[in-house]
PDB file of C-alpha atoms in Angstrom:
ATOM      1  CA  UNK A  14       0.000   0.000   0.000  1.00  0.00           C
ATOM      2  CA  UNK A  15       1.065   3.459  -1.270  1.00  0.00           C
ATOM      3  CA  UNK A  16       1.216   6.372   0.192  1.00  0.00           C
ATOM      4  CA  UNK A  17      -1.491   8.200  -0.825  1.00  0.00           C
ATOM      5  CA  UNK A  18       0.007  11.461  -1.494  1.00  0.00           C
ATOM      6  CA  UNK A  19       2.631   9.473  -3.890  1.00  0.00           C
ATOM      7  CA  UNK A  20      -0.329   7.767  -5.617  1.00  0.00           C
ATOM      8  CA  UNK A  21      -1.793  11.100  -6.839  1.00  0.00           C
ATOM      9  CA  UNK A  22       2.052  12.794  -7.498  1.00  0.00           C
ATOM     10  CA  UNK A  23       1.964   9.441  -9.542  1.00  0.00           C
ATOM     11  CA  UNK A  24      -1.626  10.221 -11.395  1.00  0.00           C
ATOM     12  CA  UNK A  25      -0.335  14.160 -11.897  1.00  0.00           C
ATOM     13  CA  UNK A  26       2.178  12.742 -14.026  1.00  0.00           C
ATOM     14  CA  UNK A  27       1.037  10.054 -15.632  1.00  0.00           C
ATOM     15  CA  UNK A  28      -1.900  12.567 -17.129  1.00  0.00           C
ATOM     16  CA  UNK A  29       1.329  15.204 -18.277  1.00  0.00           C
ATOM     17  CA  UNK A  30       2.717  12.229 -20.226  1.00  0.00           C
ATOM     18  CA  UNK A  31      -0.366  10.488 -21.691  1.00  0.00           C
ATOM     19  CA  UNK A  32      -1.382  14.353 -22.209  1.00  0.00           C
ATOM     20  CA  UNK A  33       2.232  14.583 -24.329  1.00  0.00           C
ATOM     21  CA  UNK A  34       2.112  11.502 -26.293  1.00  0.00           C
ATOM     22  CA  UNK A  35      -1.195  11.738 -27.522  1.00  0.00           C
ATOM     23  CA  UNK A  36      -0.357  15.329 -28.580  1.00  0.00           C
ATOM     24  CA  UNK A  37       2.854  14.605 -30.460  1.00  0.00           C
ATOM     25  CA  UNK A  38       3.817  10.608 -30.435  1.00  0.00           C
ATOM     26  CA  UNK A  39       0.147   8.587 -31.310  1.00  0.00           C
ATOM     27  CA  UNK A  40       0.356   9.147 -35.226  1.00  0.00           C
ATOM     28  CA  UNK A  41      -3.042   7.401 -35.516  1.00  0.00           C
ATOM     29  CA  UNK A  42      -5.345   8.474 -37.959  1.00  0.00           C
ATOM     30  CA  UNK A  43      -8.696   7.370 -36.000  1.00  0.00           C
ATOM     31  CA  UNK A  44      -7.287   9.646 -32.678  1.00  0.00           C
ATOM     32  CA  UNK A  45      -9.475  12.958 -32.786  1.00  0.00           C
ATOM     33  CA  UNK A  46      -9.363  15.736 -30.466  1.00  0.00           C
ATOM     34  CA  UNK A  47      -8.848  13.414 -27.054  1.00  0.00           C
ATOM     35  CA  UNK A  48      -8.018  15.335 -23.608  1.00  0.00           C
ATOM     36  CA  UNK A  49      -6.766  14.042 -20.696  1.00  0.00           C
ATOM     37  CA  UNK A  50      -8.999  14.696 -17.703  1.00  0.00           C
ATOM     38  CA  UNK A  51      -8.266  12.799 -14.941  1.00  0.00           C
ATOM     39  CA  UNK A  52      -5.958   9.653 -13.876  1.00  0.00           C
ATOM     40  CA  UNK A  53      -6.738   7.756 -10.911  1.00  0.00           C
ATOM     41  CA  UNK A  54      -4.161   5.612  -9.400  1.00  0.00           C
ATOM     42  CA  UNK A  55      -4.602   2.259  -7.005  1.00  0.00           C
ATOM     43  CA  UNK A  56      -3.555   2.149  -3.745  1.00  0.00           C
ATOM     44  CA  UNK A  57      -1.280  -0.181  -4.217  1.00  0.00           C
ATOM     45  CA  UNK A  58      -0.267   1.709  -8.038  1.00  0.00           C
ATOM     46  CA  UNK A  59      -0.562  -1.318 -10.225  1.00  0.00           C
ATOM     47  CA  UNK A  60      -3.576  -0.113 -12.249  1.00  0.00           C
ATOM     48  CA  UNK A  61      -3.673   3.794 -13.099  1.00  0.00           C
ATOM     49  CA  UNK A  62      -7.398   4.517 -14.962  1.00  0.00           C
ATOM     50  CA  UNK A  63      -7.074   7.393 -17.619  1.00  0.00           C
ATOM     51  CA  UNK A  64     -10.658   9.385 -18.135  1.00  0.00           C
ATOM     52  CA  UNK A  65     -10.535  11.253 -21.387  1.00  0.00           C
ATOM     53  CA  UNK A  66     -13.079  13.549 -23.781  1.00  0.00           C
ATOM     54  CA  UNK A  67     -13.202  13.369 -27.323  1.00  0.00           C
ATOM     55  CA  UNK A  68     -14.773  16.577 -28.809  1.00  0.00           C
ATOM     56  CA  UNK A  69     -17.213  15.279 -31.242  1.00  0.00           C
ATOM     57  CA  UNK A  70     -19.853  12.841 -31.859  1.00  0.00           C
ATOM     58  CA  UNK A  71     -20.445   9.110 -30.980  1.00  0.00           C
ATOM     59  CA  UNK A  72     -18.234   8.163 -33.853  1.00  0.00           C
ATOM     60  CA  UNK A  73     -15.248   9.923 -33.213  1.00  0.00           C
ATOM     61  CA  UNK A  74     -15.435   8.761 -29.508  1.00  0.00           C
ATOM     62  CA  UNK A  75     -15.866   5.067 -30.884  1.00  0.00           C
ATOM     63  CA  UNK A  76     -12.487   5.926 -33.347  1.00  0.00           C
ATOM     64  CA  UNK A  77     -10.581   7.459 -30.321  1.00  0.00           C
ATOM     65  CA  UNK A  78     -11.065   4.573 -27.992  1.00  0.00           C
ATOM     66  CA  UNK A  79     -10.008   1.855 -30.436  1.00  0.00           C
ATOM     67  CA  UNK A  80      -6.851   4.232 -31.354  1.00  0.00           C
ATOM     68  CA  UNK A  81      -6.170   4.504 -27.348  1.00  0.00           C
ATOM     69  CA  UNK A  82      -6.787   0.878 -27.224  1.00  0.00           C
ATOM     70  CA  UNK A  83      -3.804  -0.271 -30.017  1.00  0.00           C
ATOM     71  CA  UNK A  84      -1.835   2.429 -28.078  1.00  0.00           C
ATOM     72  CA  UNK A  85      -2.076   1.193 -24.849  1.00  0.00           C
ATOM     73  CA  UNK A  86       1.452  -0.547 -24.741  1.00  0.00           C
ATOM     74  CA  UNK A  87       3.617   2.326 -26.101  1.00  0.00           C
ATOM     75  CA  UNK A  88       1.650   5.244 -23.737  1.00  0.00           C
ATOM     76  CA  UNK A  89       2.712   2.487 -20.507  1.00  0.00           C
ATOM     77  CA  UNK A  90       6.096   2.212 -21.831  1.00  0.00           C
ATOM     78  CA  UNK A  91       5.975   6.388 -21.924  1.00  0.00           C
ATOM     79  CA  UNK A  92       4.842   6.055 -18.466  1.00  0.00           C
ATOM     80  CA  UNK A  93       7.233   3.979 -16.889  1.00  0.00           C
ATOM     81  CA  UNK A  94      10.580   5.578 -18.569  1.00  0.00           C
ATOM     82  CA  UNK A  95       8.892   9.264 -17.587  1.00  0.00           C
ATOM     83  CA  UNK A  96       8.012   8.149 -13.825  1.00  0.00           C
ATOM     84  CA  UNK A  97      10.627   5.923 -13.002  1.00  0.00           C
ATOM     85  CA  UNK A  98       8.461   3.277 -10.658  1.00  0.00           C
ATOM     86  CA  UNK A  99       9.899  -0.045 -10.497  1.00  0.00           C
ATOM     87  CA  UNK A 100       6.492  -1.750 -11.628  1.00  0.00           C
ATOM     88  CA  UNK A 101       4.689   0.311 -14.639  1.00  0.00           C
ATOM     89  CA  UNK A 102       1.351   0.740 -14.001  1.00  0.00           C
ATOM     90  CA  UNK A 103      -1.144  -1.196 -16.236  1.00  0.00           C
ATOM     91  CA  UNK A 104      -3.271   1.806 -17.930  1.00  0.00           C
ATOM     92  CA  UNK A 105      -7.142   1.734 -18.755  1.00  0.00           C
ATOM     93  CA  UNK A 106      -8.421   4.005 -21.108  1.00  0.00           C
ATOM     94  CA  UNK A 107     -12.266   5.380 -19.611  1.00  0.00           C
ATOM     95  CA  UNK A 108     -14.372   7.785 -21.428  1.00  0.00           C
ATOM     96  CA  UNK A 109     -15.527  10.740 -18.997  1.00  0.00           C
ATOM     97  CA  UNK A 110     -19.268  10.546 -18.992  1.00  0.00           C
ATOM     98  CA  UNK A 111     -19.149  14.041 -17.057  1.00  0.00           C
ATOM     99  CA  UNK A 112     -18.956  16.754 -19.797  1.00  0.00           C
ATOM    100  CA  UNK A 113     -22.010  15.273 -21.469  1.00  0.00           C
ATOM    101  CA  UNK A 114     -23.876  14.713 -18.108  1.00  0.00           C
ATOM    102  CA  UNK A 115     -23.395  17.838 -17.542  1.00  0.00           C
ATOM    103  CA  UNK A 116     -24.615  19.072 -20.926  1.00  0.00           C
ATOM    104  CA  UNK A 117     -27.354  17.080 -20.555  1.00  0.00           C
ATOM    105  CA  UNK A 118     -27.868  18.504 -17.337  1.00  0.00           C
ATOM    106  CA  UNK A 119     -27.485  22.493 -18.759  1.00  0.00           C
ATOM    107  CA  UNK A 120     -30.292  21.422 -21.020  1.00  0.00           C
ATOM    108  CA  UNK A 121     -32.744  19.772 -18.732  1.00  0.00           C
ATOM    109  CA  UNK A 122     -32.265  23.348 -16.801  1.00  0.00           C
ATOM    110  CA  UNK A 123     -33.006  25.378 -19.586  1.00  0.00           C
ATOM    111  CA  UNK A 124     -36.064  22.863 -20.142  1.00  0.00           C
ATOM    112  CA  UNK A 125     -36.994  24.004 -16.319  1.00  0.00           C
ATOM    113  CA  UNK A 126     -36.659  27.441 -16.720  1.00  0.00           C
ATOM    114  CA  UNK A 127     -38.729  27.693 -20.045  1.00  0.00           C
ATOM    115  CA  UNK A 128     -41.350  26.094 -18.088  1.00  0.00           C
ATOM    116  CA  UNK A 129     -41.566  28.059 -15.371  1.00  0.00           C
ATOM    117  CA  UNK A 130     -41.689  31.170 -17.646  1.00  0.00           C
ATOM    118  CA  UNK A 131     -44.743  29.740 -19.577  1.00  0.00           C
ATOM    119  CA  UNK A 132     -46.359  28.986 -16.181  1.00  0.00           C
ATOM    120  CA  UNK A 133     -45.678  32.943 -15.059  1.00  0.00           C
ATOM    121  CA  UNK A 134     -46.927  34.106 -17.745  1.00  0.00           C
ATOM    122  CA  UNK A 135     -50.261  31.926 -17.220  1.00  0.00           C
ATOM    123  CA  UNK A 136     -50.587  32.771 -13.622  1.00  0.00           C
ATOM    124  CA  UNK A 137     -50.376  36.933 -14.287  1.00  0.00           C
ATOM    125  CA  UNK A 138     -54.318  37.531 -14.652  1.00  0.00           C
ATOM    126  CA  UNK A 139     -55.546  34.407 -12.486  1.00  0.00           C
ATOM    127  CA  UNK A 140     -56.972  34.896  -8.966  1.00  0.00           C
ATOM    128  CA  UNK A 141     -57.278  32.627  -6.409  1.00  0.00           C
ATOM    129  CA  UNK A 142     -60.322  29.953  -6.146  1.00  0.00           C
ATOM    130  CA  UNK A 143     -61.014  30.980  -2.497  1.00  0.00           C
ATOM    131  CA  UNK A 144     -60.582  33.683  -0.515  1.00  0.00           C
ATOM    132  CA  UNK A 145     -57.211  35.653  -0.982  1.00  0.00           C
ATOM    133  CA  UNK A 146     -56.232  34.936   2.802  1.00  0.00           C
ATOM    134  CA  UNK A 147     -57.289  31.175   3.206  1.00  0.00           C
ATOM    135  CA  UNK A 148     -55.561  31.037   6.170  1.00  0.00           C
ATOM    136  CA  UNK A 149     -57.072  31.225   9.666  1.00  0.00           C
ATOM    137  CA  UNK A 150     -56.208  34.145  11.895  1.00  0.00           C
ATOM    138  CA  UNK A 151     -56.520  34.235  15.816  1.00  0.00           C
ATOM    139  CA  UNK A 152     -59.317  36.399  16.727  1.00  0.00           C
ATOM    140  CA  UNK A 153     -58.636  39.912  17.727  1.00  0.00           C
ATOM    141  CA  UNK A 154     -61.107  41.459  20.495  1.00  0.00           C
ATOM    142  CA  UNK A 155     -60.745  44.918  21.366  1.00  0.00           C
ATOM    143  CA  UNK A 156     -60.800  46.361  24.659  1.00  0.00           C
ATOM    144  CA  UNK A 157     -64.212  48.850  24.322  1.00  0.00           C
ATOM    145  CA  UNK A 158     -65.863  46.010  23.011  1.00  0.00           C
ATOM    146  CA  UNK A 159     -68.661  44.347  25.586  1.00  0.00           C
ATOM    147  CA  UNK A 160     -68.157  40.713  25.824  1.00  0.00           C
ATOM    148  CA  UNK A 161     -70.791  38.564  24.726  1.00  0.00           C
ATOM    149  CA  UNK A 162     -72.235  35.778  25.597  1.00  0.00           C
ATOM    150  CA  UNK A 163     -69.973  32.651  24.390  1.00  0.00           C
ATOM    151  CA  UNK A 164     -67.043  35.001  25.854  1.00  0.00           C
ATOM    152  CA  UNK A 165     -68.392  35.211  29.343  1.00  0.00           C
ATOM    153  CA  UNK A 166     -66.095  34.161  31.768  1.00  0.00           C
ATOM    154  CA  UNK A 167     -67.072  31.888  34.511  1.00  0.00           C
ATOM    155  CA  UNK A 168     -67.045  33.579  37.994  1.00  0.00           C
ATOM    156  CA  UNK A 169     -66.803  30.585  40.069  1.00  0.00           C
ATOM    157  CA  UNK A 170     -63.506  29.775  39.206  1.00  0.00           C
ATOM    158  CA  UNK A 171     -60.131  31.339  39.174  1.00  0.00           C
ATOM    159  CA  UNK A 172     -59.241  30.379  35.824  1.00  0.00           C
ATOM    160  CA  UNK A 173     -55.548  31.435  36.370  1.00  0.00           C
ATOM    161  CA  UNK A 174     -54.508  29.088  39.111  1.00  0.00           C
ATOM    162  CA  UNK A 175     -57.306  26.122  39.154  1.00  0.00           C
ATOM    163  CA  UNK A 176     -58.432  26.756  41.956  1.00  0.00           C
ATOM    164  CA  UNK A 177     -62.051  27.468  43.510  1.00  0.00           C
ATOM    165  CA  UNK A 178     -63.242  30.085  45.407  1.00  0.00           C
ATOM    166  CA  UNK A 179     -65.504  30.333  48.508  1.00  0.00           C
ATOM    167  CA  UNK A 180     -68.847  29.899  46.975  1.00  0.00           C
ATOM    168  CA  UNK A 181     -67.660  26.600  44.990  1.00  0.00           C
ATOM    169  CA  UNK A 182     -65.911  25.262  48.511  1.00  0.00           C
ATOM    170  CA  UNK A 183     -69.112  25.594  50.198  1.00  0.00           C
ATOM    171  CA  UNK A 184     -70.977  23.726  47.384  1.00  0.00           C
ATOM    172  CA  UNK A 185     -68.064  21.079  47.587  1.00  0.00           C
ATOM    173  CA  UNK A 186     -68.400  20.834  51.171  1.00  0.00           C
ATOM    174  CA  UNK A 187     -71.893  20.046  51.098  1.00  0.00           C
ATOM    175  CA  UNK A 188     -71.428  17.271  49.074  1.00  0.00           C
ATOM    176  CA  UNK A 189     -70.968  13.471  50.952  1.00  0.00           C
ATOM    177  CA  UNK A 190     -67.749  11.833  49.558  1.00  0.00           C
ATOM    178  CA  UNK A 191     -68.318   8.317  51.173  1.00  0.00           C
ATOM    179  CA  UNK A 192     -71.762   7.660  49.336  1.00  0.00           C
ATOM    180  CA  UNK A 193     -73.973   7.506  52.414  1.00  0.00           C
TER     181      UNK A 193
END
């Protein structure tokens, strides 16, 4: 197991000198406009994966990954006289999915955003089905206002503690608790 800090030195340059030779040494017709975007190393750096872009469409990608493919073995023997590593790591060549996700992405977004557009332009003369304030308020009573009848309070009580007062002890007291 690697260090991990020497596993991603490692990746740094094995990208600069895939990079390189598919700029100037990969004479191969089929090789279109590949870059280099990211290498990932194992821990233990025996396999090194190379992610790469081809600008173009499904054919050229197809093209550029059998070219990378037939130049596998002279890109590893690139890498191992540029890095120096007693065991060359074995390279595999992995198209980056993430510039077209994200594409796709961008246009899914603009999809969104045409969308909600239409649906403002819909919504500018509409009112609402119910009232414009469906939601309940608490009830505000002013002070000068007499209280009415559902608002009396109960006298016989002290509503603030729970506990009775002298008229409702008496009536309490009269009662018999034991049922005789």
């Amino acid at each position: 197991m690697a260090d991990p800090a020497r596993a991603r030195r490692l990746a740094v340059r094995i990208r600069e000198v895939v990079a390189s030779m598919l700029e100037r040494g990969v004479k191969d017709p089929r090789l279109g406009m590949v870059t280099v975007t990211d290498v990932r190393v194992s821990p233990d750096l025996v396999d090194a994966t190379v992610f790469y872009t081809v600008y173009g469409g499904e054919a050229d990608r197809q093209a550029s990954a059998e070219a990378l493919e037939s130049a596998r073995g002279l890109l590893r023997s690139q890498v191992g006289r540029a890095t120096g590593v007693k065991n060359t790591p074995t390279l595999t060549f992995v198209h980056d999915r993430l510039p077209d996700d994200a594409r796709h992405l961008e246009d899914l977004i603009s999809v969104a955003r045409a969308r909600d557009a239409r649906l403002v332009e819909v919504r500018r003369d509409a009112s609402p089905a119910g009232e414009e304030d469906p939601y309940r308020r608490p009830r505000v009573i002013d002070e000068d206002d007499p209280l009415e009848d559902d608002d009396a309070v109960d006298e016989g009580t002290d509503d603030s503690r729970g506990y009775l007062d002298d008229r409702d002890r008496d009536a309490v007291g009269d009662l018999d608790v034991t049922g005789r």
